[in-house]
Amino acid sequence: MLTFGVVFLFLQRIGHASARYWGFGYLSAAFGFATPLVLGGLPFEVQAILSNLLFFSAFFLFGHALLTHFEQPLYTKARLSIVIVAALLVSFHVVVTPDLKRELVIGDLICALLLAIPVLVVRKRPVTLVDRMMVAIAALVVAETLVRIGALLVMTPNGSMIELSEFFESDYAFYMQLTASIFGFLLALSVLASQVSVTVDRHQHAAEHDPLTDVLNRRGFDRHVPDFRNETPDGAVITCDIDHFKRINDIYGHAAGDIVLISLSDLLRRHTSNGARVARFGGEEFVVFLPRQTAAAAGQVANGIRAAFSSLDWKNRGILDQITASFGVSAIARGDHSIHDAIKRADDSLYAAKRGGRDQVVLEGARLPAEGPSLRVISGR
């Protein structure tokens, strides 16, 4: 547990918010088990209270980690209230009216409750296999704890020290503790697998997405579009370019240019279907692949994006000019060896739109009807 705690705290240093709570949780559990060894010189009552507090802290942090991982409400005050009430009850049965059985039942029951509440909250949130395994094993830890409490109550009905001693020395108690240790170990492994999976996904996302607009970059686009090796896919390609973008950067600065790029990328995502692939190929050039769409349908989509972009009001962002974009559209042809053949034809249409006055959609060399006159970026200064 000490080892897992250190590993999770290291993972927290590279950006895993929940890893901090897993780390401190496993450290708390480790110190809870080590209390008789480390603090053996202290009175038994002090050891018992401290070890229970450490276990309460561990399970509180485990639940906190689950809620944080799945971005759910933390219910911190409510769960801390449970810990405070449990600490008072345990202390009462350790100091005021010593009762080992009640102390054990209350301690285990509170630990199970502190983990069960987050498990119930996040039970429908896991998407990946490793996350589902993590939540399932956490649920098994809760179930095993409740079974252990039931076994203690059934096998020690009177709660005498002789009964308790016989129960703890029985094979059944040994296997129960062994099972608890195994589940704790499996929970740590599943958490570690989940944290590693998140790290891999983050690195893959960073490698395949444009950091400014969060759409695909050229590498990510090539990985996510259909492969032409088996058969030519149906679909169309839209290429677009912001008109006079260099002038926007020169007059208003690169921060303003970034805002314009983000706004266009948001429009591209909102106006296309979930199966579309939107990518920034560099500078102000974007490419969209629309699967199972004809060139005419893609042209209508592009024209809707063109109209929405040209109608944006930039004054509240310090940009006084009207900003437009030009679009080229091409369908994937049967003789294409890759999607870049269609992109090349769409680029040719895009250049035709630029030459024709900008703020236009050109479909295979023919301009689509526009909703208004072609516009240029005109400086307001």
mmCIF file of C-alpha atoms in Angstrom:
data_model
loop_
_atom_site.group_PDB
_atom_site.id
_atom_site.type_symbol
_atom_site.label_atom_id
_atom_site.label_comp_id
_atom_site.label_asym_id
_atom_site.label_seq_id
_atom_site.Cartn_x
_atom_site.Cartn_y
_atom_site.Cartn_z
ATOM 1 C CA MET A 1 0.000 0.000 0.000
ATOM 2 C CA LEU A 2 2.887 2.326 0.728
ATOM 3 C CA THR A 3 4.299 1.563 -2.721
ATOM 4 C CA PHE A 4 1.009 2.240 -4.481
ATOM 5 C CA GLY A 5 0.590 5.444 -2.517
ATOM 6 C CA VAL A 6 3.966 6.738 -3.706
ATOM 7 C CA VAL A 7 3.248 5.703 -7.317
ATOM 8 C CA PHE A 8 -0.115 7.492 -7.345
ATOM 9 C CA LEU A 9 1.400 10.671 -5.897
ATOM 10 C CA PHE A 10 3.976 10.577 -8.697
ATOM 11 C CA LEU A 11 1.169 10.247 -11.261
ATOM 12 C CA GLN A 12 -0.486 13.282 -9.676
ATOM 13 C CA ARG A 13 2.625 15.303 -10.571
ATOM 14 C CA ILE A 14 2.004 14.656 -14.282
ATOM 15 C CA GLY A 15 -1.559 15.909 -14.256
ATOM 16 C CA HIS A 16 -3.900 13.285 -12.759
ATOM 17 C CA ALA A 17 -6.159 15.087 -10.274
ATOM 18 C CA SER A 18 -7.646 11.901 -8.811
ATOM 19 C CA ALA A 19 -4.205 10.281 -8.367
ATOM 20 C CA ARG A 20 -3.481 12.622 -5.434
ATOM 21 C CA TYR A 21 -6.432 11.235 -3.485
ATOM 22 C CA TRP A 22 -5.634 7.631 -4.387
ATOM 23 C CA GLY A 23 -2.057 8.257 -3.249
ATOM 24 C CA PHE A 24 -2.918 9.767 0.124
ATOM 25 C CA GLY A 25 -5.652 7.152 0.546
ATOM 26 C CA TYR A 26 -3.238 4.249 0.153
ATOM 27 C CA LEU A 27 -0.678 5.974 2.396
ATOM 28 C CA SER A 28 -3.375 6.391 5.066
ATOM 29 C CA ALA A 29 -4.282 2.699 4.796
ATOM 30 C CA ALA A 30 -0.608 1.713 4.992
ATOM 31 C CA PHE A 31 -0.072 3.764 8.155
ATOM 32 C CA GLY A 32 -3.329 2.401 9.577
ATOM 33 C CA PHE A 33 -2.014 -1.169 9.268
ATOM 34 C CA ALA A 34 1.412 -0.096 10.554
ATOM 35 C CA THR A 35 0.102 1.685 13.655
ATOM 36 C CA PRO A 36 0.810 -1.235 16.069
ATOM 37 C CA LEU A 37 4.357 -1.490 14.700
ATOM 38 C CA VAL A 38 5.188 2.198 14.545
ATOM 39 C CA LEU A 39 3.293 3.357 17.629
ATOM 40 C CA GLY A 40 3.539 0.206 19.709
ATOM 41 C CA GLY A 41 4.735 2.175 22.746
ATOM 42 C CA LEU A 42 1.493 4.165 22.988
ATOM 43 C CA PRO A 43 -1.537 3.007 24.996
ATOM 44 C CA PHE A 44 -3.810 0.571 23.180
ATOM 45 C CA GLU A 45 -6.686 3.057 23.228
ATOM 46 C CA VAL A 46 -4.620 5.661 21.374
ATOM 47 C CA GLN A 47 -3.472 3.093 18.811
ATOM 48 C CA ALA A 48 -7.058 1.930 18.205
ATOM 49 C CA ILE A 49 -8.410 5.461 17.706
ATOM 50 C CA LEU A 50 -5.523 6.491 15.423
ATOM 51 C CA SER A 51 -5.745 3.363 13.273
ATOM 52 C CA ASN A 52 -9.509 3.805 12.843
ATOM 53 C CA LEU A 53 -9.050 7.463 11.880
ATOM 54 C CA LEU A 54 -6.428 6.462 9.310
ATOM 55 C CA PHE A 55 -8.734 3.838 7.783
ATOM 56 C CA PHE A 56 -11.616 6.326 7.716
ATOM 57 C CA SER A 57 -9.310 8.786 5.954
ATOM 58 C CA ALA A 58 -8.246 6.114 3.468
ATOM 59 C CA PHE A 59 -11.792 5.182 2.442
ATOM 60 C CA PHE A 60 -12.880 8.833 2.403
ATOM 61 C CA LEU A 61 -10.011 9.578 0.011
ATOM 62 C CA PHE A 62 -10.767 6.518 -2.128
ATOM 63 C CA GLY A 63 -14.318 7.802 -2.572
ATOM 64 C CA HIS A 64 -13.025 11.317 -3.241
ATOM 65 C CA ALA A 65 -10.737 9.913 -5.929
ATOM 66 C CA LEU A 66 -13.595 8.063 -7.653
ATOM 67 C CA LEU A 67 -15.804 11.161 -7.691
ATOM 68 C CA THR A 68 -12.944 13.323 -8.962
ATOM 69 C CA HIS A 69 -11.990 10.837 -11.675
ATOM 70 C CA PHE A 70 -15.517 10.806 -13.092
ATOM 71 C CA GLU A 71 -16.031 14.565 -12.515
ATOM 72 C CA GLN A 72 -18.997 14.105 -10.187
ATOM 73 C CA PRO A 73 -20.097 16.252 -7.204
ATOM 74 C CA LEU A 74 -17.842 15.518 -4.230
ATOM 75 C CA TYR A 75 -20.371 15.857 -1.360
ATOM 76 C CA THR A 76 -17.368 16.649 0.826
ATOM 77 C CA LYS A 77 -19.245 18.089 3.816
ATOM 78 C CA ALA A 78 -21.720 15.211 3.971
ATOM 79 C CA ARG A 79 -19.009 12.557 3.785
ATOM 80 C CA LEU A 80 -16.805 14.375 6.310
ATOM 81 C CA SER A 81 -19.789 14.472 8.672
ATOM 82 C CA ILE A 82 -19.938 10.673 8.468
ATOM 83 C CA VAL A 83 -16.229 10.482 9.364
ATOM 84 C CA ILE A 84 -16.639 12.803 12.362
ATOM 85 C CA VAL A 85 -19.644 10.902 13.733
ATOM 86 C CA ALA A 86 -17.845 7.578 13.198
ATOM 87 C CA ALA A 87 -14.712 8.834 14.976
ATOM 88 C CA LEU A 88 -16.787 9.896 17.993
ATOM 89 C CA LEU A 89 -18.602 6.534 18.125
ATOM 90 C CA VAL A 90 -15.395 4.532 17.853
ATOM 91 C CA SER A 91 -13.688 6.666 20.490
ATOM 92 C CA PHE A 92 -16.671 6.149 22.808
ATOM 93 C CA HIS A 93 -16.462 2.357 22.455
ATOM 94 C CA VAL A 94 -12.691 2.412 22.932
ATOM 95 C CA VAL A 95 -12.395 4.789 25.893
ATOM 96 C CA VAL A 96 -15.736 5.217 27.666
ATOM 97 C CA THR A 97 -17.388 1.792 27.295
ATOM 98 C CA PRO A 98 -14.740 -0.516 25.819
ATOM 99 C CA ASP A 99 -16.400 -2.876 23.325
ATOM 100 C CA LEU A 100 -14.094 -4.379 20.726
ATOM 101 C CA LYS A 101 -16.908 -5.964 18.715
ATOM 102 C CA ARG A 102 -18.835 -2.703 18.360
ATOM 103 C CA GLU A 103 -15.643 -0.860 17.547
ATOM 104 C CA LEU A 104 -14.842 -3.306 14.743
ATOM 105 C CA VAL A 105 -18.388 -3.320 13.347
ATOM 106 C CA ILE A 106 -18.664 0.476 13.375
ATOM 107 C CA GLY A 107 -15.203 0.888 11.846
ATOM 108 C CA ASP A 108 -15.805 -1.545 8.984
ATOM 109 C CA LEU A 109 -19.355 -0.314 8.385
ATOM 110 C CA ILE A 110 -18.217 3.307 8.073
ATOM 111 C CA CYS A 111 -15.390 2.324 5.713
ATOM 112 C CA ALA A 112 -17.876 0.461 3.526
ATOM 113 C CA LEU A 113 -20.291 3.410 3.583
ATOM 114 C CA LEU A 114 -17.593 5.937 2.668
ATOM 115 C CA LEU A 115 -16.754 3.927 -0.449
ATOM 116 C CA ALA A 116 -20.286 2.739 -1.270
ATOM 117 C CA ILE A 117 -21.701 6.259 -1.677
ATOM 118 C CA PRO A 118 -19.207 7.273 -4.418
ATOM 119 C CA VAL A 119 -19.594 3.882 -6.115
ATOM 120 C CA LEU A 120 -23.347 4.438 -6.350
ATOM 121 C CA VAL A 121 -22.843 7.971 -7.676
ATOM 122 C CA VAL A 122 -20.392 6.954 -10.444
ATOM 123 C CA ARG A 123 -21.811 3.518 -11.313
ATOM 124 C CA LYS A 124 -23.184 4.672 -14.697
ATOM 125 C CA ARG A 125 -20.250 6.903 -15.626
ATOM 126 C CA PRO A 126 -17.524 4.437 -16.721
ATOM 127 C CA VAL A 127 -17.009 4.207 -20.474
ATOM 128 C CA THR A 128 -13.706 2.385 -20.882
ATOM 129 C CA LEU A 129 -13.092 -1.193 -19.805
ATOM 130 C CA VAL A 130 -10.462 -0.220 -17.215
ATOM 131 C CA ASP A 131 -12.809 2.305 -15.624
ATOM 132 C CA ARG A 132 -15.601 -0.265 -15.444
ATOM 133 C CA MET A 133 -13.194 -2.713 -13.810
ATOM 134 C CA MET A 134 -12.115 -0.076 -11.286
ATOM 135 C CA VAL A 135 -15.690 0.685 -10.234
ATOM 136 C CA ALA A 136 -16.581 -3.035 -10.149
ATOM 137 C CA ILE A 137 -13.633 -3.864 -7.885
ATOM 138 C CA ALA A 138 -14.471 -0.911 -5.622
ATOM 139 C CA ALA A 139 -17.987 -2.359 -5.346
ATOM 140 C CA LEU A 140 -16.485 -5.761 -4.488
ATOM 141 C CA VAL A 141 -14.426 -4.129 -1.713
ATOM 142 C CA VAL A 142 -17.667 -2.725 -0.276
ATOM 143 C CA ALA A 143 -19.433 -6.097 -0.575
ATOM 144 C CA GLU A 144 -16.534 -7.981 1.009
ATOM 145 C CA THR A 145 -16.476 -5.550 3.933
ATOM 146 C CA LEU A 146 -20.202 -6.012 4.523
ATOM 147 C CA VAL A 147 -19.831 -9.809 4.365
ATOM 148 C CA ARG A 148 -16.998 -9.614 6.894
ATOM 149 C CA ILE A 149 -19.201 -7.558 9.227
ATOM 150 C CA GLY A 150 -22.005 -10.122 8.859
ATOM 151 C CA ALA A 151 -19.651 -12.993 9.600
ATOM 152 C CA LEU A 152 -18.389 -11.252 12.741
ATOM 153 C CA LEU A 153 -21.942 -10.643 13.987
ATOM 154 C CA VAL A 154 -23.103 -14.198 13.269
ATOM 155 C CA MET A 155 -20.048 -16.018 14.627
ATOM 156 C CA THR A 156 -19.736 -13.916 17.789
ATOM 157 C CA PRO A 157 -23.342 -13.426 18.976
ATOM 158 C CA ASN A 158 -22.368 -12.600 22.550
ATOM 159 C CA GLY A 159 -19.279 -10.558 21.677
ATOM 160 C CA SER A 160 -17.164 -11.987 24.486
ATOM 161 C CA MET A 161 -13.390 -11.747 24.301
ATOM 162 C CA ILE A 162 -13.169 -15.544 24.114
ATOM 163 C CA GLU A 163 -15.549 -15.598 21.138
ATOM 164 C CA LEU A 164 -13.679 -12.767 19.430
ATOM 165 C CA SER A 165 -10.345 -14.491 20.034
ATOM 166 C CA GLU A 166 -11.636 -17.746 18.559
ATOM 167 C CA PHE A 167 -13.122 -15.920 15.562
ATOM 168 C CA PHE A 168 -9.893 -14.054 14.740
ATOM 169 C CA GLU A 169 -7.859 -17.267 15.056
ATOM 170 C CA SER A 170 -10.226 -19.265 12.806
ATOM 171 C CA ASP A 171 -9.501 -20.262 9.222
ATOM 172 C CA TYR A 172 -12.612 -18.384 8.149
ATOM 173 C CA ALA A 173 -11.274 -15.091 9.542
ATOM 174 C CA PHE A 174 -7.920 -15.771 7.875
ATOM 175 C CA TYR A 175 -9.502 -16.250 4.449
ATOM 176 C CA MET A 176 -11.699 -13.194 4.960
ATOM 177 C CA GLN A 177 -8.620 -11.076 5.655
ATOM 178 C CA LEU A 178 -6.827 -12.662 2.717
ATOM 179 C CA THR A 179 -9.757 -11.818 0.448
ATOM 180 C CA ALA A 180 -9.781 -8.234 1.712
ATOM 181 C CA SER A 181 -6.061 -7.916 0.967
ATOM 182 C CA ILE A 182 -6.513 -9.325 -2.542
ATOM 183 C CA PHE A 183 -9.384 -6.942 -3.320
ATOM 184 C CA GLY A 184 -7.354 -4.010 -2.004
ATOM 185 C CA PHE A 185 -4.470 -5.034 -4.244
ATOM 186 C CA LEU A 186 -6.757 -5.495 -7.266
ATOM 187 C CA LEU A 187 -8.336 -2.102 -6.644
ATOM 188 C CA ALA A 188 -4.894 -0.520 -6.689
ATOM 189 C CA LEU A 189 -3.993 -2.325 -9.927
ATOM 190 C CA SER A 190 -7.248 -1.258 -11.598
ATOM 191 C CA VAL A 191 -6.677 2.349 -10.504
ATOM 192 C CA LEU A 192 -3.135 2.203 -11.854
ATOM 193 C CA ALA A 193 -4.423 0.812 -15.163
ATOM 194 C CA SER A 194 -7.020 3.587 -15.350
ATOM 195 C CA GLN A 195 -4.421 6.276 -14.654
ATOM 196 C CA VAL A 196 -2.069 4.848 -17.298
ATOM 197 C CA SER A 197 -4.956 4.664 -19.777
ATOM 198 C CA VAL A 198 -5.771 8.330 -19.164
ATOM 199 C CA THR A 199 -2.107 9.244 -19.701
ATOM 200 C CA VAL A 200 -1.957 7.352 -22.991
ATOM 201 C CA ASP A 201 -5.227 8.934 -24.169
ATOM 202 C CA ARG A 202 -3.957 12.402 -23.308
ATOM 203 C CA HIS A 203 -0.717 11.908 -25.204
ATOM 204 C CA GLN A 204 -2.571 10.463 -28.193
ATOM 205 C CA HIS A 205 -5.044 13.346 -28.151
ATOM 206 C CA ALA A 206 -2.204 15.868 -27.969
ATOM 207 C CA ALA A 207 -0.414 14.141 -30.858
ATOM 208 C CA GLU A 208 -3.496 14.127 -33.104
ATOM 209 C CA HIS A 209 -5.174 17.458 -32.274
ATOM 210 C CA ASP A 210 -4.390 21.085 -32.895
ATOM 211 C CA PRO A 211 -3.611 22.655 -29.488
ATOM 212 C CA LEU A 212 -5.375 25.946 -30.273
ATOM 213 C CA THR A 213 -8.687 24.825 -31.800
ATOM 214 C CA ASP A 214 -8.776 21.213 -30.496
ATOM 215 C CA VAL A 215 -9.788 19.909 -33.934
ATOM 216 C CA LEU A 216 -7.654 17.247 -35.615
ATOM 217 C CA ASN A 217 -4.263 18.136 -37.006
ATOM 218 C CA ARG A 218 -2.996 16.702 -40.291
ATOM 219 C CA ARG A 219 -1.652 13.586 -38.591
ATOM 220 C CA GLY A 220 -4.881 12.977 -36.689
ATOM 221 C CA PHE A 221 -6.943 13.599 -39.829
ATOM 222 C CA ASP A 222 -4.996 10.984 -41.782
ATOM 223 C CA ARG A 223 -5.503 8.457 -38.960
ATOM 224 C CA HIS A 224 -9.258 9.007 -38.656
ATOM 225 C CA VAL A 225 -10.384 9.201 -42.284
ATOM 226 C CA PRO A 226 -11.238 5.976 -44.185
ATOM 227 C CA ASP A 227 -8.545 3.830 -45.701
ATOM 228 C CA PHE A 228 -8.586 3.679 -49.505
ATOM 229 C CA ARG A 229 -6.719 0.374 -49.725
ATOM 230 C CA ASN A 230 -9.802 -1.862 -49.740
ATOM 231 C CA GLU A 231 -12.415 0.332 -51.406
ATOM 232 C CA THR A 232 -13.061 3.955 -52.168
ATOM 233 C CA PRO A 233 -15.319 5.463 -49.493
ATOM 234 C CA ASP A 234 -18.308 7.639 -50.271
ATOM 235 C CA GLY A 235 -18.084 11.213 -49.128
ATOM 236 C CA ALA A 236 -17.045 14.754 -49.847
ATOM 237 C CA VAL A 237 -14.330 17.140 -48.736
ATOM 238 C CA ILE A 238 -14.594 20.810 -47.768
ATOM 239 C CA THR A 239 -11.539 23.024 -47.580
ATOM 240 C CA CYS A 240 -11.784 26.556 -46.206
ATOM 241 C CA ASP A 241 -9.486 29.464 -45.643
ATOM 242 C CA ILE A 242 -10.056 32.724 -43.726
ATOM 243 C CA ASP A 243 -9.913 35.684 -46.084
ATOM 244 C CA HIS A 244 -7.082 38.190 -45.490
ATOM 245 C CA PHE A 245 -6.084 36.422 -42.292
ATOM 246 C CA LYS A 246 -2.572 37.904 -42.277
ATOM 247 C CA ARG A 247 -4.096 41.350 -42.253
ATOM 248 C CA ILE A 248 -6.147 40.451 -39.163
ATOM 249 C CA ASN A 249 -2.980 39.373 -37.353
ATOM 250 C CA ASP A 250 -1.074 42.474 -38.482
ATOM 251 C CA ILE A 251 -3.774 44.950 -37.421
ATOM 252 C CA TYR A 252 -5.263 43.336 -34.308
ATOM 253 C CA GLY A 253 -2.524 40.984 -33.161
ATOM 254 C CA HIS A 254 -2.120 37.229 -33.014
ATOM 255 C CA ALA A 255 -4.392 36.889 -29.968
ATOM 256 C CA ALA A 256 -7.263 38.268 -32.052
ATOM 257 C CA GLY A 257 -6.277 35.942 -34.895
ATOM 258 C CA ASP A 258 -6.469 33.008 -32.501
ATOM 259 C CA ILE A 259 -10.009 34.002 -31.509
ATOM 260 C CA VAL A 260 -11.027 34.039 -35.177
ATOM 261 C CA LEU A 261 -9.521 30.586 -35.751
ATOM 262 C CA ILE A 262 -11.290 29.135 -32.718
ATOM 263 C CA SER A 263 -14.603 30.652 -33.808
ATOM 264 C CA LEU A 264 -14.349 29.151 -37.282
ATOM 265 C CA SER A 265 -13.396 25.729 -35.926
ATOM 266 C CA ASP A 266 -16.398 25.821 -33.573
ATOM 267 C CA LEU A 267 -18.701 26.608 -36.501
ATOM 268 C CA LEU A 268 -17.211 23.769 -38.529
ATOM 269 C CA ARG A 269 -17.920 21.313 -35.727
ATOM 270 C CA ARG A 270 -21.430 22.595 -35.007
ATOM 271 C CA HIS A 271 -22.569 22.568 -38.628
ATOM 272 C CA THR A 272 -21.296 19.067 -39.450
ATOM 273 C CA SER A 273 -22.472 15.645 -38.321
ATOM 274 C CA ASN A 274 -20.860 13.575 -35.576
ATOM 275 C CA GLY A 275 -19.190 11.365 -38.167
ATOM 276 C CA ALA A 276 -17.450 14.299 -39.864
ATOM 277 C CA ARG A 277 -13.712 14.832 -39.447
ATOM 278 C CA VAL A 278 -12.654 18.444 -38.945
ATOM 279 C CA ALA A 279 -8.951 19.297 -39.122
ATOM 280 C CA ARG A 280 -6.702 22.320 -39.144
ATOM 281 C CA PHE A 281 -4.030 21.722 -41.735
ATOM 282 C CA GLY A 282 -1.976 24.744 -40.769
ATOM 283 C CA GLY A 283 -2.301 28.497 -40.534
ATOM 284 C CA GLU A 284 -5.872 29.466 -41.352
ATOM 285 C CA GLU A 285 -6.662 26.442 -43.551
ATOM 286 C CA PHE A 286 -9.213 23.864 -42.414
ATOM 287 C CA VAL A 287 -10.325 20.601 -44.017
ATOM 288 C CA VAL A 288 -13.557 18.707 -43.367
ATOM 289 C CA PHE A 289 -14.382 15.162 -44.486
ATOM 290 C CA LEU A 290 -18.106 14.420 -44.669
ATOM 291 C CA PRO A 291 -18.735 10.671 -45.011
ATOM 292 C CA ARG A 292 -21.602 9.472 -47.198
ATOM 293 C CA GLN A 293 -22.302 12.996 -48.463
ATOM 294 C CA THR A 294 -22.551 14.171 -52.055
ATOM 295 C CA ALA A 295 -20.674 17.214 -53.263
ATOM 296 C CA ALA A 296 -23.946 19.128 -53.548
ATOM 297 C CA ALA A 297 -24.915 18.351 -49.937
ATOM 298 C CA ALA A 298 -21.433 19.259 -48.724
ATOM 299 C CA GLY A 299 -21.678 22.506 -50.674
ATOM 300 C CA GLN A 300 -24.875 23.414 -48.842
ATOM 301 C CA VAL A 301 -23.191 22.666 -45.521
ATOM 302 C CA ALA A 302 -20.221 24.836 -46.496
ATOM 303 C CA ASN A 303 -22.511 27.654 -47.569
ATOM 304 C CA GLY A 304 -24.276 27.557 -44.202
ATOM 305 C CA ILE A 305 -20.932 27.795 -42.414
ATOM 306 C CA ARG A 306 -19.832 30.631 -44.725
ATOM 307 C CA ALA A 307 -22.985 32.640 -43.988
ATOM 308 C CA ALA A 308 -22.751 32.043 -40.222
ATOM 309 C CA PHE A 309 -19.082 33.035 -40.121
ATOM 310 C CA SER A 310 -19.517 36.200 -42.161
ATOM 311 C CA SER A 311 -22.386 37.327 -39.922
ATOM 312 C CA LEU A 312 -20.404 37.077 -36.660
ATOM 313 C CA ASP A 313 -20.010 40.328 -34.745
ATOM 314 C CA TRP A 314 -16.429 40.835 -33.597
ATOM 315 C CA LYS A 315 -16.721 44.304 -32.051
ATOM 316 C CA ASN A 316 -16.936 43.051 -28.469
ATOM 317 C CA ARG A 317 -13.589 41.343 -29.101
ATOM 318 C CA GLY A 318 -11.917 44.484 -30.380
ATOM 319 C CA ILE A 319 -12.119 43.566 -34.082
ATOM 320 C CA LEU A 320 -13.848 46.232 -36.171
ATOM 321 C CA ASP A 321 -13.693 44.497 -39.552
ATOM 322 C CA GLN A 322 -16.084 42.092 -41.206
ATOM 323 C CA ILE A 323 -14.323 38.717 -41.468
ATOM 324 C CA THR A 324 -15.166 36.146 -44.108
ATOM 325 C CA ALA A 325 -13.932 32.795 -45.346
ATOM 326 C CA SER A 326 -13.779 31.055 -48.716
ATOM 327 C CA PHE A 327 -14.659 27.404 -49.319
ATOM 328 C CA GLY A 328 -13.929 24.718 -51.881
ATOM 329 C CA VAL A 329 -15.864 21.453 -52.181
ATOM 330 C CA SER A 330 -15.063 18.199 -53.944
ATOM 331 C CA ALA A 331 -16.558 14.717 -53.911
ATOM 332 C CA ILE A 332 -14.354 11.664 -53.540
ATOM 333 C CA ALA A 333 -13.931 10.064 -56.968
ATOM 334 C CA ARG A 334 -13.498 6.371 -57.737
ATOM 335 C CA GLY A 335 -10.016 6.880 -59.139
ATOM 336 C CA ASP A 336 -8.723 8.593 -55.974
ATOM 337 C CA HIS A 337 -5.796 6.826 -54.319
ATOM 338 C CA SER A 338 -6.263 8.708 -51.039
ATOM 339 C CA ILE A 339 -8.377 11.442 -49.576
ATOM 340 C CA HIS A 340 -5.648 13.911 -50.493
ATOM 341 C CA ASP A 341 -6.658 13.593 -54.155
ATOM 342 C CA ALA A 342 -10.084 14.971 -53.230
ATOM 343 C CA ILE A 343 -8.468 17.607 -51.001
ATOM 344 C CA LYS A 344 -6.356 18.752 -53.974
ATOM 345 C CA ARG A 345 -9.497 19.271 -56.096
ATOM 346 C CA ALA A 346 -11.245 21.043 -53.216
ATOM 347 C CA ASP A 347 -8.190 23.302 -52.865
ATOM 348 C CA ASP A 348 -8.445 24.154 -56.560
ATOM 349 C CA SER A 349 -12.064 25.168 -55.975
ATOM 350 C CA LEU A 350 -11.014 27.162 -52.926
ATOM 351 C CA TYR A 351 -8.461 29.117 -54.985
ATOM 352 C CA ALA A 352 -11.208 29.761 -57.533
ATOM 353 C CA ALA A 353 -13.338 31.209 -54.728
ATOM 354 C CA LYS A 354 -10.430 33.434 -53.709
ATOM 355 C CA ARG A 355 -9.943 34.650 -57.258
ATOM 356 C CA GLY A 356 -13.683 35.198 -57.686
ATOM 357 C CA GLY A 357 -13.925 37.696 -54.842
ATOM 358 C CA ARG A 358 -13.768 35.601 -51.634
ATOM 359 C CA ASP A 359 -16.618 34.880 -49.171
ATOM 360 C CA GLN A 360 -17.801 32.179 -51.590
ATOM 361 C CA VAL A 361 -18.328 28.460 -51.873
ATOM 362 C CA VAL A 362 -17.055 26.908 -55.088
ATOM 363 C CA LEU A 363 -18.225 23.413 -55.904
ATOM 364 C CA GLU A 364 -16.100 21.645 -58.510
ATOM 365 C CA GLY A 365 -15.500 24.993 -60.213
ATOM 366 C CA ALA A 366 -19.092 26.313 -60.039
ATOM 367 C CA ARG A 367 -20.054 28.889 -57.428
ATOM 368 C CA LEU A 368 -23.122 28.073 -55.328
ATOM 369 C CA PRO A 369 -25.802 30.730 -54.927
ATOM 370 C CA ALA A 370 -24.858 32.911 -51.965
ATOM 371 C CA GLU A 371 -27.277 34.369 -49.455
ATOM 372 C CA GLY A 372 -25.744 37.809 -49.886
ATOM 373 C CA PRO A 373 -23.134 39.645 -51.909
ATOM 374 C CA SER A 374 -19.508 38.607 -51.770
ATOM 375 C CA LEU A 375 -17.650 40.524 -49.069
ATOM 376 C CA ARG A 376 -14.033 41.472 -48.445
ATOM 377 C CA VAL A 377 -12.348 42.259 -45.143
ATOM 378 C CA ILE A 378 -12.371 46.047 -45.017
ATOM 379 C CA SER A 379 -10.327 47.776 -42.346
ATOM 380 C CA GLY A 380 -12.362 50.010 -40.068
ATOM 381 C CA ARG A 381 -9.311 52.147 -39.249
#
